[in-house]
GROMACS .gro file of C-alpha atoms in nm:
model
  132
    1MET     CA    1  11.328  12.478   8.061
    2PHE     CA    2  11.327  12.150   8.236
    3CYS     CA    3  11.444  11.986   8.554
    4ALA     CA    4  11.552  11.622   8.540
    5GLU     CA    5  11.658  11.339   8.764
    6ILE     CA    6  11.880  11.088   8.581
    7LYS     CA    7  11.928  10.726   8.692
    8TRP     CA    8  12.179  10.505   8.509
    9ARG     CA    9  12.075  10.160   8.620
   10ARG     CA   10  12.107   9.815   8.462
   11ASN     CA   11  11.772   9.713   8.613
   12SER     CA   12  11.482   9.866   8.802
   13SER     CA   13  11.667   9.842   9.137
   14ASP     CA   14  11.535  10.111   9.375
   15GLN     CA   15  11.389  10.339   9.112
   16GLY     CA   16  11.029  10.293   9.231
   17THR     CA   17  11.112  10.441   9.572
   18GLU     CA   18  11.336  10.710   9.425
   19TYR     CA   19  11.072  10.805   9.171
   20LYS     CA   20  10.817  10.856   9.445
   21SER     CA   21  11.059  11.095   9.617
   22PHE     CA   22  11.120  11.269   9.282
   23LEU     CA   23  10.748  11.333   9.244
   24ALA     CA   24  10.726  11.493   9.583
   25LYS     CA   25  11.026  11.716   9.505
   26CYS     CA   26  10.864  11.821   9.174
   27TYR     CA   27  10.541  11.903   9.356
   28VAL     CA   28  10.732  12.130   9.593
   29ALA     CA   29  10.928  12.290   9.308
   30LEU     CA   30  10.609  12.361   9.109
   31SER     CA   31  10.430  12.497   9.415
   32LYS     CA   32  10.719  12.741   9.466
   33ASP     CA   33  10.718  12.854   9.101
   34TYR     CA   34  11.066  12.707   9.035
   35MET     CA   35  11.193  12.895   8.731
   36LEU     CA   36  11.335  12.590   8.550
   37GLY     CA   37  11.018  12.389   8.592
   38ASP     CA   38  10.844  12.400   8.255
   39HIS     CA   39  10.889  12.024   8.243
   40TYR     CA   40  10.997  11.759   8.495
   41MET     CA   41  11.180  11.460   8.352
   42TRP     CA   42  11.275  11.124   8.498
   43ILE     CA   43  11.547  10.980   8.270
   44SER     CA   44  11.656  10.623   8.316
   45TRP     CA   45  11.833  10.341   8.136
   46ALA     CA   46  11.610  10.075   8.287
   47PRO     CA   47  11.229  10.052   8.307
   48PHE     CA   48  11.076  10.031   8.654
   49ARG     CA   49  10.733   9.979   8.812
   50ALA     CA   50  10.611   9.801   8.501
   51ARG     CA   51  10.284   9.693   8.663
   52ASP     CA   52  10.173  10.051   8.705
   53TRP     CA   53  10.369  10.211   8.420
   54ASP     CA   54  10.051  10.355   8.270
   55VAL     CA   55   9.979  10.566   8.580
   56LEU     CA   56  10.328  10.684   8.678
   57THR     CA   57  10.242  11.041   8.583
   58ALA     CA   58   9.880  11.035   8.694
   59PRO     CA   59   9.749  11.278   8.957
   60ASP     CA   60   9.670  10.994   9.207
   61THR     CA   61  10.029  10.872   9.186
   62ILE     CA   62  10.161  11.222   9.249
   63ARG     CA   63   9.923  11.271   9.542
   64GLU     CA   64  10.035  10.938   9.692
   65ALA     CA   65  10.398  11.041   9.662
   66VAL     CA   66  10.345  11.377   9.825
   67LEU     CA   67  10.156  11.213  10.110
   68ALA     CA   68  10.445  10.963  10.156
   69GLU     CA   69  10.687  11.255  10.180
   70SER     CA   70  10.450  11.489  10.359
   71ALA     CA   71  10.695  11.582  10.643
   72ARG     CA   72  10.943  11.721  10.388
   73ALA     CA   73  10.699  11.825  10.114
   74LEU     CA   74  10.425  11.980  10.325
   75GLY     CA   75  10.578  12.025  10.669
   76THR     CA   76  10.344  11.785  10.847
   77GLU     CA   77  10.339  11.416  10.932
   78ASP     CA   78   9.966  11.418  11.005
   79PRO     CA   79   9.801  11.237  10.712
   80ASP     CA   80   9.467  11.424  10.741
   81GLU     CA   81   9.638  11.764  10.753
   82ALA     CA   82   9.862  11.665  10.459
   83ARG     CA   83   9.562  11.568  10.247
   84GLU     CA   84   9.411  11.911  10.318
   85LEU     CA   85   9.732  12.087  10.219
   86ILE     CA   86   9.778  11.918   9.881
   87LYS     CA   87   9.661  12.153   9.607
   88ASP     CA   88   9.480  11.969   9.329
   89GLU     CA   89   9.566  12.233   9.070
   90ILE     CA   90   9.938  12.181   9.133
   91VAL     CA   91   9.899  11.802   9.118
   92ASP     CA   92   9.715  11.830   8.784
   93GLU     CA   93   9.968  12.074   8.642
   94LEU     CA   94  10.257  11.853   8.750
   95SER     CA   95  10.085  11.553   8.589
   96ALA     CA   96  10.075  11.743   8.257
   97ARG     CA   97  10.444  11.841   8.281
   98LEU     CA   98  10.594  11.504   8.376
   99TRP     CA   99  10.804  11.303   8.135
  100ILE     CA  100  10.945  10.954   8.177
  101VAL     CA  101  11.226  10.878   7.934
  102VAL     CA  102  11.386  10.533   7.914
  103MET     CA  103  11.713  10.536   7.725
  104SER     CA  104  11.938  10.259   7.595
  105GLU     CA  105  12.312  10.252   7.557
  106LYS     CA  106  12.269  10.239   7.178
  107GLN     CA  107  12.085  10.573   7.184
  108GLU     CA  108  12.385  10.737   7.342
  109LYS     CA  109  12.578  10.678   7.019
  110LEU     CA  110  12.311  10.821   6.786
  111VAL     CA  111  12.414  11.148   6.626
  112PRO     CA  112  12.275  11.318   6.318
  113LEU     CA  113  12.474  11.291   6.000
  114ASP     CA  114  12.641  11.611   5.876
  115ASP     CA  115  12.406  11.612   5.573
  116TRP     CA  116  12.101  11.608   5.799
  117ARG     CA  117  12.238  11.883   6.022
  118GLY     CA  118  12.268  12.093   5.703
  119VAL     CA  119  11.903  12.020   5.612
  120VAL     CA  120  11.787  12.129   5.957
  121ALA     CA  121  12.006  12.442   5.950
  122ARG     CA  122  11.873  12.542   5.605
  123PHE     CA  123  11.516  12.491   5.726
  124TYR     CA  124  11.568  12.708   6.032
  125ASN     CA  125  11.739  12.976   5.827
  126SER     CA  126  11.447  12.979   5.581
  127GLN     CA  127  11.212  13.039   5.876
  128GLY     CA  128  11.418  13.338   5.992
  129LYS     CA  129  11.549  13.157   6.299
  130THR     CA  130  11.910  13.198   6.390
  131SER     CA  131  11.953  12.923   6.652
  132TRP     CA  132  11.823  12.571   6.699
   0.00000   0.00000   0.00000
């Protein structure tokens, strides 16, 4: 099961700010054992925050986001108290479950050929699986 926030944008626009808010929301969801939270996905049609792309799912980035949204995420505006309230195990778990997917309009039109759907169906049937 996954939870996703989807942004159809032509450019990065305000995604950096919105992504930070998304991370804080995901932290809260994971801390409350949200039942659809096996994975947390940010799906966009435009890349954003290219300078720090490699750390967008890192624990420090998540921690920074939760601190920025501490009033809503943790119930306090006091930075020191907020730092104490953040649970490292939740931050680490969220980091492992985060996905960033950048789509393109061309991908929207990709569909498997009927022949390939048949190949996949035969494979699943041979494995004893009834749905895919």
